[in-house]
Tab-separated table of C-alpha atoms and ligand atoms in Angstrom:
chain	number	residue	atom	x	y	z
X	71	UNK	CA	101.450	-59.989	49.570
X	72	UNK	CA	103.085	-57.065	50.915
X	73	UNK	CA	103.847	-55.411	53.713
X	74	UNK	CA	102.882	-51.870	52.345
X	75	UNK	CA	102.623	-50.594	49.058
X	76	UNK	CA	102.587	-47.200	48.276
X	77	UNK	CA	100.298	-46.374	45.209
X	78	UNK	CA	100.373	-44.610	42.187
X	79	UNK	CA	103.189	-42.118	43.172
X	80	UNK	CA	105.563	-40.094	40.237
X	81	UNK	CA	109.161	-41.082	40.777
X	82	UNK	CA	112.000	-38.364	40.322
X	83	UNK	CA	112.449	-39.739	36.894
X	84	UNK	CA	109.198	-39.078	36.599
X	85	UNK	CA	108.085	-43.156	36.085
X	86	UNK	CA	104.638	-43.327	37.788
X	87	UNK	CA	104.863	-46.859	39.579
X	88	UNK	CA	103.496	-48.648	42.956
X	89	UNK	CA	106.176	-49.532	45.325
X	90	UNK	CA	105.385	-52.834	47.228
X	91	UNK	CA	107.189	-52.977	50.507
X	92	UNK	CA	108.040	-55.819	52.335
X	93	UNK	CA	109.754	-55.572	55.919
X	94	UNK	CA	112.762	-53.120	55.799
X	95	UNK	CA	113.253	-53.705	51.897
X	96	UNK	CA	111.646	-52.442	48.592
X	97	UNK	CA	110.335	-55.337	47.233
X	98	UNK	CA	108.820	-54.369	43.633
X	99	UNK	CA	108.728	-50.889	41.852
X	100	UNK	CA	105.596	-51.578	39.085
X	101	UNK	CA	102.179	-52.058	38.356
X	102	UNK	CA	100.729	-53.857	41.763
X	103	UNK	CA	97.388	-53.661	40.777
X	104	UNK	CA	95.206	-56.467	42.418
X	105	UNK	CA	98.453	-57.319	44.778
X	106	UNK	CA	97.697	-57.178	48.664
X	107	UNK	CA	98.900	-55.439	51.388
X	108	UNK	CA	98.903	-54.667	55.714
X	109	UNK	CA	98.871	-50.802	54.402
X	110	UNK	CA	97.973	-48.799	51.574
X	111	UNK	CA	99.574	-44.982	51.338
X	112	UNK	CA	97.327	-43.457	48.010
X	113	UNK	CA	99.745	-41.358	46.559
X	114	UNK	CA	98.197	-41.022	42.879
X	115	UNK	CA	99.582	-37.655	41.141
X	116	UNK	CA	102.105	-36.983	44.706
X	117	UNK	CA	106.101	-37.188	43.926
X	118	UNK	CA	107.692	-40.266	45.773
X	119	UNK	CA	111.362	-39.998	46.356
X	120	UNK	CA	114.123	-41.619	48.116
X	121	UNK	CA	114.750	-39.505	51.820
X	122	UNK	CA	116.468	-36.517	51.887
X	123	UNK	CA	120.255	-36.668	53.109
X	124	UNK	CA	122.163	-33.987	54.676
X	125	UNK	CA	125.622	-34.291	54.629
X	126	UNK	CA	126.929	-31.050	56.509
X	127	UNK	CA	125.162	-30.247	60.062
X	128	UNK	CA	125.939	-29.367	63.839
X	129	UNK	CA	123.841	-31.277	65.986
X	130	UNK	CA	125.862	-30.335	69.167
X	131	UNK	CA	124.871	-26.665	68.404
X	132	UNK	CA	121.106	-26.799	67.186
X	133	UNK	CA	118.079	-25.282	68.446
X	134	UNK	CA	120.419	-23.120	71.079
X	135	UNK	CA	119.410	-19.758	69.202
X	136	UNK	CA	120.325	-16.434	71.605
X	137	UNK	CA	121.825	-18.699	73.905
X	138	UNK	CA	123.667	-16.951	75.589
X	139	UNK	CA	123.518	-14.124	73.520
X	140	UNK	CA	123.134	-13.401	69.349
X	141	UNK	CA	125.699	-13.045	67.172
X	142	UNK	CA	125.838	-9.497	66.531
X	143	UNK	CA	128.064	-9.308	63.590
X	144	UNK	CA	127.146	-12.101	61.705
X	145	UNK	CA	130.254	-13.899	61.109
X	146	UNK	CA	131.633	-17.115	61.119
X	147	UNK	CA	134.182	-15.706	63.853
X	148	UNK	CA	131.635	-14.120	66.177
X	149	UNK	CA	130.070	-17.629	65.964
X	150	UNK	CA	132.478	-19.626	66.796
X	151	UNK	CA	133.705	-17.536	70.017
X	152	UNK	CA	129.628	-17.318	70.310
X	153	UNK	CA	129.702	-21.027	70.479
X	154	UNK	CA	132.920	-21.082	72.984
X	155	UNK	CA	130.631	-19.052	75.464
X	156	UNK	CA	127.387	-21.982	75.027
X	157	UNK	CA	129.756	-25.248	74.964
X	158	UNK	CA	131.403	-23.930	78.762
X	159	UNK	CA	127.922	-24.088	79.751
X	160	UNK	CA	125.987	-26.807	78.731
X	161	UNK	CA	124.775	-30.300	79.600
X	162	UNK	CA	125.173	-33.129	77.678
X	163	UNK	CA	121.462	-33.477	78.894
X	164	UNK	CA	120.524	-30.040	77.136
X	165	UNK	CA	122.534	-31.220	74.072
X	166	UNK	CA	120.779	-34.595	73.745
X	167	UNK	CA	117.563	-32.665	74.411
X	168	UNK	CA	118.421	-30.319	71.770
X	169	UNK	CA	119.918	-32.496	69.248
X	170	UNK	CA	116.739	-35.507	69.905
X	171	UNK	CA	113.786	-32.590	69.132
X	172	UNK	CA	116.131	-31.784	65.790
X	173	UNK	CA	115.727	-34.925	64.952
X	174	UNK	CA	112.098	-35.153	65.366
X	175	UNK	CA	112.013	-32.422	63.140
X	176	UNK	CA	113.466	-34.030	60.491
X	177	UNK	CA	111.820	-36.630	60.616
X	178	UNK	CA	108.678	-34.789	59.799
X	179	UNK	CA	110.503	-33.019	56.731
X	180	UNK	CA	111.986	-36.740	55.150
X	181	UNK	CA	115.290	-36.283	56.117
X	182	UNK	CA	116.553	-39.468	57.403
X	183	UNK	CA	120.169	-39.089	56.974
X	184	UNK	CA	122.207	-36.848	58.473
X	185	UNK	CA	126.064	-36.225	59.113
X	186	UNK	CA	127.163	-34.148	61.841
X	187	UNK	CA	130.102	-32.553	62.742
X	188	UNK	CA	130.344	-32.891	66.716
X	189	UNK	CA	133.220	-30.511	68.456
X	190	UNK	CA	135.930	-32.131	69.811
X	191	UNK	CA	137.925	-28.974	71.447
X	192	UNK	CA	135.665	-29.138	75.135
X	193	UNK	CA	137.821	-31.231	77.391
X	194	UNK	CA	135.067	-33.177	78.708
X	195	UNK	CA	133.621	-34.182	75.164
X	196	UNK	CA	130.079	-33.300	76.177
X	197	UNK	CA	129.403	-32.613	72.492
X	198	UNK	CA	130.591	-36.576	71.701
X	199	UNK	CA	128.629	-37.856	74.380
X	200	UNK	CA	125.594	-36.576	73.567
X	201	UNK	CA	125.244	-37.130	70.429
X	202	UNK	CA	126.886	-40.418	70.506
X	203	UNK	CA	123.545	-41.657	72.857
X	204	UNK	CA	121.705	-39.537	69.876
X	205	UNK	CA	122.925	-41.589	67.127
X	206	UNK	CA	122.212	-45.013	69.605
X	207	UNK	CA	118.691	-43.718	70.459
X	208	UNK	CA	117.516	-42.585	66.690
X	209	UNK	CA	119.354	-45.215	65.050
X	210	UNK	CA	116.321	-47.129	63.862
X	211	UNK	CA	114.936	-44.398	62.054
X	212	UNK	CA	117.978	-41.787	60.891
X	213	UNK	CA	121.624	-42.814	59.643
X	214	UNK	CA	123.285	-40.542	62.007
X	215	UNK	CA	127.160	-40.044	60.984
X	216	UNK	CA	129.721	-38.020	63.627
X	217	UNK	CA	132.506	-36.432	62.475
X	218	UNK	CA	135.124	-35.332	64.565
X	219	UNK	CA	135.813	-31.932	64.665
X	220	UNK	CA	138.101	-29.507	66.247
X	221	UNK	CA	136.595	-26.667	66.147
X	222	UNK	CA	139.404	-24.193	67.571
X	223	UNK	CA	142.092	-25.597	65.529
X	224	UNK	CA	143.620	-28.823	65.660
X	225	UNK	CA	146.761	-26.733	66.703
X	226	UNK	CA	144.984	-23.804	68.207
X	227	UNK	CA	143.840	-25.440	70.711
X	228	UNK	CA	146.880	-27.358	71.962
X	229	UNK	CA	144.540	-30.585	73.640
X	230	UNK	CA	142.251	-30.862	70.194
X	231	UNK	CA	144.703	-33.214	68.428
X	232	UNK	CA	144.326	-35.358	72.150
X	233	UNK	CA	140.838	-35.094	72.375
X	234	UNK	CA	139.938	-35.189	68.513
X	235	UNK	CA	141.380	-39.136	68.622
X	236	UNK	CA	139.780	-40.153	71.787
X	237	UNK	CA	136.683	-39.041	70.033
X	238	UNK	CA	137.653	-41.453	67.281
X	239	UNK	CA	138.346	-44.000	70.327
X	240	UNK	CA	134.669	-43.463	71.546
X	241	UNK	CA	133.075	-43.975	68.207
X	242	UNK	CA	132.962	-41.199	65.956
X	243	UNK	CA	132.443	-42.107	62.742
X	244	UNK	CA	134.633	-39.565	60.290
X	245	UNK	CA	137.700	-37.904	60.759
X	246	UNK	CA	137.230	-33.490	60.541
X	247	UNK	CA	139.011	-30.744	60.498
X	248	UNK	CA	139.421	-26.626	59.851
X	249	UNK	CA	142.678	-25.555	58.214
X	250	UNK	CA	141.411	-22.173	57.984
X	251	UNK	CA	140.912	-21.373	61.446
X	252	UNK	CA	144.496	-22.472	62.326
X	253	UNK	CA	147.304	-20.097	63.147
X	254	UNK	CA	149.137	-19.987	59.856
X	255	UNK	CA	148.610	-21.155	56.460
X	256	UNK	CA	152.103	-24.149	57.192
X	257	UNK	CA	149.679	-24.792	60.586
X	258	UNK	CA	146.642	-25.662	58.535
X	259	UNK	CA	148.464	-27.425	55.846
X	260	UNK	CA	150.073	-29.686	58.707
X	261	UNK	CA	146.916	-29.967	60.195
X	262	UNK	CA	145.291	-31.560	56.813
X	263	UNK	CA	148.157	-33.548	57.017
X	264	UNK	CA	147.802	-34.662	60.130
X	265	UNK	CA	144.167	-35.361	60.113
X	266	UNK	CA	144.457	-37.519	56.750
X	267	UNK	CA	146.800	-39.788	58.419
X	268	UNK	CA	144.911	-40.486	61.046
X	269	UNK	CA	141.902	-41.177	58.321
X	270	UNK	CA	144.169	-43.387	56.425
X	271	UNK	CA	145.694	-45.463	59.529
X	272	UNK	CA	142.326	-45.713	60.874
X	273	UNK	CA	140.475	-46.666	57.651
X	274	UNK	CA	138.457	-43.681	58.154
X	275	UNK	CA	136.584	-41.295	56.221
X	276	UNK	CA	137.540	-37.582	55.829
X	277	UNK	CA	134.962	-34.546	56.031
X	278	UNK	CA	136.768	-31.744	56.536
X	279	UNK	CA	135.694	-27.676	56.827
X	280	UNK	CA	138.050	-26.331	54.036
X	281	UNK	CA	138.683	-22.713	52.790
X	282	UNK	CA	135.476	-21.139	54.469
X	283	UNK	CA	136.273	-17.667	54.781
X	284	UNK	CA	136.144	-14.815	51.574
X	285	UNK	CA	139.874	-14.799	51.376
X	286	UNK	CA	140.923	-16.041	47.584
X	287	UNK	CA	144.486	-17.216	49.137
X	288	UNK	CA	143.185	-19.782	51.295
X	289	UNK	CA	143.959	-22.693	49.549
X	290	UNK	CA	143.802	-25.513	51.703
X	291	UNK	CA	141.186	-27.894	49.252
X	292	UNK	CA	145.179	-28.322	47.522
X	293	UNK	CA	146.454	-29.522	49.862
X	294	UNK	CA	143.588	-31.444	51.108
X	295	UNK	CA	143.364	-32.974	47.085
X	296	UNK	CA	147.358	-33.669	47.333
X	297	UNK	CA	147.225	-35.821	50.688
X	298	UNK	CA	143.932	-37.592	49.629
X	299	UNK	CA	146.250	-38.842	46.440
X	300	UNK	CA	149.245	-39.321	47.986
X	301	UNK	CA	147.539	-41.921	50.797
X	302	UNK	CA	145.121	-43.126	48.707
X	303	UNK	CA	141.899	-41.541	49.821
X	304	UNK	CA	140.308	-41.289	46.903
X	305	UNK	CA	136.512	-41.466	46.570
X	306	UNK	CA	136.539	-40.908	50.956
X	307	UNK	CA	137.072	-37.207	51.229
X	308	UNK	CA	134.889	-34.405	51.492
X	309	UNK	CA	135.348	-30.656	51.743
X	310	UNK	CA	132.806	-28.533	52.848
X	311	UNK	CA	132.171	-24.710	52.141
X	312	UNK	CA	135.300	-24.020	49.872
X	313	UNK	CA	133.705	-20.750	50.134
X	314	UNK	CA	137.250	-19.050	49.041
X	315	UNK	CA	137.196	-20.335	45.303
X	316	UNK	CA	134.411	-18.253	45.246
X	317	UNK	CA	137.000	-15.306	45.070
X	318	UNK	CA	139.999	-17.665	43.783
X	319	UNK	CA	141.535	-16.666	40.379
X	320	UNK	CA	140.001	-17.550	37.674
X	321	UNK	CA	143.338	-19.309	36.379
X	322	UNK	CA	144.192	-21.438	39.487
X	323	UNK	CA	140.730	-22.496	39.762
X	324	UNK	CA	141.269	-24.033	36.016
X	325	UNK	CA	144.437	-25.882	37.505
X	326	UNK	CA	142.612	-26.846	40.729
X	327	UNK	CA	139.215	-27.989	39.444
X	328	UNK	CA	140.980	-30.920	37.638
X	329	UNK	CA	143.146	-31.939	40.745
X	330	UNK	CA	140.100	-32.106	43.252
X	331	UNK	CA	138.188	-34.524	40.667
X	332	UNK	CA	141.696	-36.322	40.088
X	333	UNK	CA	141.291	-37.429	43.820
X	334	UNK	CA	137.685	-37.768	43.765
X	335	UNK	CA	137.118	-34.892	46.467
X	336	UNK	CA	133.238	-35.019	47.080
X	337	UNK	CA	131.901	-30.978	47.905
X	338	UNK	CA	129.336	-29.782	50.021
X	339	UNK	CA	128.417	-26.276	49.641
X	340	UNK	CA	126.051	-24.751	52.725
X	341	UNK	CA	124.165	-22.212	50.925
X	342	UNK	CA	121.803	-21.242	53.730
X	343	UNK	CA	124.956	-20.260	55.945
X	344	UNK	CA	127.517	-19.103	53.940
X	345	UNK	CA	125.069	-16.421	51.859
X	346	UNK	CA	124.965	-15.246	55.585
X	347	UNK	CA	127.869	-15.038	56.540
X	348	UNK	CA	130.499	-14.741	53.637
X	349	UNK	CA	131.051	-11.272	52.312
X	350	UNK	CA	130.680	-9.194	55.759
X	351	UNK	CA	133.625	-7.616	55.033
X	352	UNK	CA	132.801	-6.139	51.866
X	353	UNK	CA	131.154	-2.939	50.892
X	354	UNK	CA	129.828	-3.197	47.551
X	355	UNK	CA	129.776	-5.103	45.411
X	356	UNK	CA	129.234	-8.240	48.049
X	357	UNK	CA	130.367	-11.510	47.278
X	358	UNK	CA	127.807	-14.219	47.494
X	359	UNK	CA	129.839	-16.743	49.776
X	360	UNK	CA	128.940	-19.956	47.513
X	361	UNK	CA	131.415	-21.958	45.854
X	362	UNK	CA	131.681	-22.690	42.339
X	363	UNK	CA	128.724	-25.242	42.383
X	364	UNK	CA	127.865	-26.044	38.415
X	365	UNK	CA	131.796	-25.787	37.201
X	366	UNK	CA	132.637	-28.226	40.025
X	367	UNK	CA	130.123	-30.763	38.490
X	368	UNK	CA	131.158	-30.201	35.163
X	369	UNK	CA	134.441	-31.434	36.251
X	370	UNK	CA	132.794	-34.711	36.964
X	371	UNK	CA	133.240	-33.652	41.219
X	372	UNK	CA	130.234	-34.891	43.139
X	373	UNK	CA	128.557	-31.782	44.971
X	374	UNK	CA	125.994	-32.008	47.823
X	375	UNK	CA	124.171	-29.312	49.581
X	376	UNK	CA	124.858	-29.297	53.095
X	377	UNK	CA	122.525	-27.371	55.651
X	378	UNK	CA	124.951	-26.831	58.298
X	379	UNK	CA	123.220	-25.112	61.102
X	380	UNK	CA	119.846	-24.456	62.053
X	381	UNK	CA	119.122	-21.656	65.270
X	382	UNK	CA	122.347	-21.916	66.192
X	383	UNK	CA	125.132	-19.534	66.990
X	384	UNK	CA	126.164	-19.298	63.185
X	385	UNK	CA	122.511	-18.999	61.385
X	386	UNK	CA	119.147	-17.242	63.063
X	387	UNK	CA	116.715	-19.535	60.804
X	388	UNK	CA	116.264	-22.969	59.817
X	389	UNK	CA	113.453	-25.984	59.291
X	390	UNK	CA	115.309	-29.014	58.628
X	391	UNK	CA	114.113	-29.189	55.100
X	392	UNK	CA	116.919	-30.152	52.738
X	393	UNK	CA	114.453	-27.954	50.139
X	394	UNK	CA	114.801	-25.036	51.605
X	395	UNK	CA	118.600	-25.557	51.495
X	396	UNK	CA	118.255	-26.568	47.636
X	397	UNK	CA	116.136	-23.475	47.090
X	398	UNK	CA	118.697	-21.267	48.134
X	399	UNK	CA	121.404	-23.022	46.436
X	400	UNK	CA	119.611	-22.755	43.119
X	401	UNK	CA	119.217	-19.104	43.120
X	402	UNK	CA	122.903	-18.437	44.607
X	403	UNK	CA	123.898	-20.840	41.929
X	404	UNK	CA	121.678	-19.567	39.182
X	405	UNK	CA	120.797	-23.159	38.540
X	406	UNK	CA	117.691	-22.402	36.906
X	407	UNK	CA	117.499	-24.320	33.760
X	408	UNK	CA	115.057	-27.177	34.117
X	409	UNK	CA	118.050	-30.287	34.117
X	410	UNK	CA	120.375	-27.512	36.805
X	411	UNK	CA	116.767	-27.669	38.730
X	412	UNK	CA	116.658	-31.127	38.729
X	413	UNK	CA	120.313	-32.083	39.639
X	414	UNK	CA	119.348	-29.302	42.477
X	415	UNK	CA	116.803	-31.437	43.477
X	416	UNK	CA	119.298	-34.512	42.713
X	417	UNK	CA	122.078	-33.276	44.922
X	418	UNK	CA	119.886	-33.354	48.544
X	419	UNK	CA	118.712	-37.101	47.601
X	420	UNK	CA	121.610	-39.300	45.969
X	421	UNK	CA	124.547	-37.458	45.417
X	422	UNK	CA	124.392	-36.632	49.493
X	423	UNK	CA	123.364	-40.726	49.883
X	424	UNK	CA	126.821	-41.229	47.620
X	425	UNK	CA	128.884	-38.208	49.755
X	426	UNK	CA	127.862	-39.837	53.100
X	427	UNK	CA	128.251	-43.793	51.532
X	428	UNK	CA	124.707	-45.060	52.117
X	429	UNK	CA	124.225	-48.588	51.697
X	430	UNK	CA	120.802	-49.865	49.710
X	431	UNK	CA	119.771	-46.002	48.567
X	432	UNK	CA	117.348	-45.571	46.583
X	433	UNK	CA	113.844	-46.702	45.169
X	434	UNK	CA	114.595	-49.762	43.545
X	435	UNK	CA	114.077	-53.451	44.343
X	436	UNK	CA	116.590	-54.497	46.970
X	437	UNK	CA	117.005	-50.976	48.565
X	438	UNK	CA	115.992	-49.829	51.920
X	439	UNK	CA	112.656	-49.327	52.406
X	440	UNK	CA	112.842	-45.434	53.059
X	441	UNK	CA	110.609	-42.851	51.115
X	442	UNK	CA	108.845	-39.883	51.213
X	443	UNK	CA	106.279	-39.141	49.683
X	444	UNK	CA	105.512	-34.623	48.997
X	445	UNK	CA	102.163	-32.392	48.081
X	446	UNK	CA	104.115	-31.534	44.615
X	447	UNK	CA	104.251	-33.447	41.019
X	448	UNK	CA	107.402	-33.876	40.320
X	449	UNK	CA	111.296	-32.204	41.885
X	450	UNK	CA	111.154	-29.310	40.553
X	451	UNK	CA	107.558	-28.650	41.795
X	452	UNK	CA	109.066	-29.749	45.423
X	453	UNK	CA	111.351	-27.181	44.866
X	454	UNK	CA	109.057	-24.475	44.142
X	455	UNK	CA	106.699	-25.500	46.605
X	456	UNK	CA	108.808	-26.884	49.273
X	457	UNK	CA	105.644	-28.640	50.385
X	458	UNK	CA	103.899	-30.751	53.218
X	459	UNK	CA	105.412	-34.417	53.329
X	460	UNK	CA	102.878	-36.263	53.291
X	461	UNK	CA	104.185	-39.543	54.276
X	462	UNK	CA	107.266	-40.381	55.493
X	463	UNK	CA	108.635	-44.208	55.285
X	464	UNK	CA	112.077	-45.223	57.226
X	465	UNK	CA	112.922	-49.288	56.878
X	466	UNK	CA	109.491	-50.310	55.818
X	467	UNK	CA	107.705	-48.194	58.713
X	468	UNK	CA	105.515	-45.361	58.542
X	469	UNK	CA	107.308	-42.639	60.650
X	470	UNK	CA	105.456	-39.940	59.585
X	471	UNK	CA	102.496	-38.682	58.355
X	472	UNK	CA	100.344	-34.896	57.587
X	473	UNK	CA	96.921	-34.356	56.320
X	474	UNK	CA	96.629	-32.596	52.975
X	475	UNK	CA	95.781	-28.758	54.111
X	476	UNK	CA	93.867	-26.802	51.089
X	477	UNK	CA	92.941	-23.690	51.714
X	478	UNK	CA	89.383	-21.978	51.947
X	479	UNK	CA	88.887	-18.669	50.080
X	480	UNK	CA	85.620	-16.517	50.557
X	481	UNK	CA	86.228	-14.930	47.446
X	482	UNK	CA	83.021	-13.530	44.987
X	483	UNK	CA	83.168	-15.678	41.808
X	484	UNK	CA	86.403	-17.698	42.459
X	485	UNK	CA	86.244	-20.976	43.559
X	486	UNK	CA	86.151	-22.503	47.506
X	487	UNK	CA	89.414	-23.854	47.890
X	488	UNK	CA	93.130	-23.444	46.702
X	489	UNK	CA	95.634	-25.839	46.828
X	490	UNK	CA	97.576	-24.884	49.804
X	491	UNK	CA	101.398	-23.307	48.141
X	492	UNK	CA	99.524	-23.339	44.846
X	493	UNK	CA	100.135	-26.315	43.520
X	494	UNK	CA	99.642	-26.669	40.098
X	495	UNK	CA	97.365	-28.768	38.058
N	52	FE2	FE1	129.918	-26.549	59.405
């Protein structure tokens, strides 16, 4: 007897099984035919997959779109003074509000896992306040990790260093940081430093912003690989963006592929963003703003796709589907062989769960009851499709749920109804 089972579904691997439920756990991943259960979700020839995971956001920032005003150069530096302007004026009751509707939102798209940076440069913290009640309120349904972040420069800003540990004090969860955005390159070096120590002595993760900007000399992820050996971080760390080796020389980037996997430095790309807002400063040709994705992996270096922002000061668009982020990755990746499609597919499931250090991930027996199941056959299909999730499951409950939506055609000699996003078969 169990407590749901959900029938008939394709797993990523493409194994069709049932998967029996019972409270907060997977309890079998077979053939249940005959076995009971309180629920039944039919999802015969629908792909079932473990939730999607996000392991780069800005929940203090979301949903604030043209508040108070766009950014009308498109950087990442009209964004952040953007987001200077909004963070002097808001509530911690508008950023809860804000930050709560996100999540409903991703709830409705599968993603039950999310990290978010949370800025730690406004000297009343209303950023870590809010989303500290956030993490409290959704905690049943989302893994909600905070990162610390000091967002003007944990130098820059001469109370961040102050303000970035009380944060750590209050309960944030990871330790952040921007090296690129300080003064000098010495100031961001000491800053990595810094900010690694305070990992280390704390027994803390690291997530850190690292090299985001088009200039091929910024080579913080160096010294971020040296101090994550040298205090034994290994397997904690994780850069984000590295949007500079993008434009790095090809030689150094054959030395410093090796020493990033050496300290098992996880990456997380945000190809929504950064295709945004990398390469303003060209003419033509434009540089894409994506990291080196596929020669990272062959290195053996865990990558991720982050989202990063959604109708915020830095990006204009945004759904809270981790497929949409994959999508764009792909095709700024050129991962379009069927295995790069699948790892694509891959990379916003388990290697985000490994990046943020999910416990009981996964769809077999023993893990965590969380699933989703999508209007597509298999990953890549999801991919193409970015479909309707049809069911979502978080610990053994049904969170969410959407009809099937075909659409009707009044068409001479074709037939009544298309799968809606043209599924095939
Ligand atoms: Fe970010």
């Amino acid at each position: 007897m169990f407590d749901l089972i959900v029938k008939g579904g394709t797993l990523p691997d493409g194994l069709v099984a049932d998967i029996g439920i019972r409270g907060d756990k997977i309890a079998a991943v077979e053939g249940l035919a005959g076995a009971e259960a309180g629920q039944v979700i039919d999802a015969t020839g629908d792909l079932v997959c473990p939730p999607f995971v996000d392991p780069h956001f800005h929940m203090d920032a979301t949903l604030s779109y043209g508040q108070p005003r766009v950014n009308a150069s498109g950087t990442l530096l009209e964004g952040i003074a953007l987001w200077g302007e909004l963070k002097a004026i808001a509530t911690i009751d508008e950023m809860k509000a804000r930050a709560l509707e996100y999540c409903d939102w991703a709830v409705s798209m599968g993603l039950l896992a999310i990290r978010s940076h949370v800025d730690t440069c406004d000297p009343d913290l209303k950023g870590v306040q809010a989303l500290l009640d956030v993490r409290e309120t959704v905690k049943e349904y989302i893994d909600l990790q905070l990162v610390a972040f000091p967002q003007d420069g944990l130098y820059r800003d001469p109370n961040a260093l102050e303000q970035t540990l009380r944060a750590l004090d209050m309960g944030v969860d990871v330790v952040g940081g921007i090296p690129h955005f300080e003064r000098t390159m010495d100031e961001g070096s000491w800053s990595i430093t810094n900010l690694c120590k305070i990992a280390a002595d704390r027994g803390l993760p690291v997530d850190m912003h690292c090299d985001e900007t088009d200039d091929p000399m910024s080579r913080h992820i160096e010294t971020l690989a040296y101090e994550t050996q040298r205090l034994g971080l290994n397997g904690r760390v994780a850069a984000s963006h590295l949007t500079s080796m993008h434009s790095m020389d090809n030689y150094y980037v054959s030395k410093l592929l090796p020493l990033i996997a050496e300290a098992g430095i996880n990456a997380i790309p945000n190809p929504l963003i950064n295709i945004v807002l990398q390469g303003r400063h060209d003419t033509f040709p434009k540089r894409r703003g994506l990291t080196r994705v596929k020669e990272m992996q062959a290195h053996g270096i865990t990558v991720g796709w982050g989202q990063d922002c959604v109708l915020d000061p830095w990006y204009s668009l945004g759904t809270a589907d981790m497929l949409d982020v994959a999508f764009m990755g792909l095709h700024v990746a050129q991962m379009t062989h069927p295995d790069e499609m699948r790892r694509c597919f891959d990379m916003v499931t388990n290697a985000n769960a490994r990046i943020m250090g999910l416990q009981g991930y996964g769809l077999e027996p023993g893990c965590t009851a969380s699933l989703v199941v999508l209007d597509a056959g298999n990953a890549i299909e999801a991919l193409r499709l970015r479909p309707d999730r049809l069911a979502v499951v978080s610990r053994g409950k049904v969170v969410a749920r959407q009809t099937r939506n075909d659409s009707r055609l009044s068409l001479p000699g074709r037939p009544e109804t298309v799968r809606r996003r043209h599924r095939a078969g």
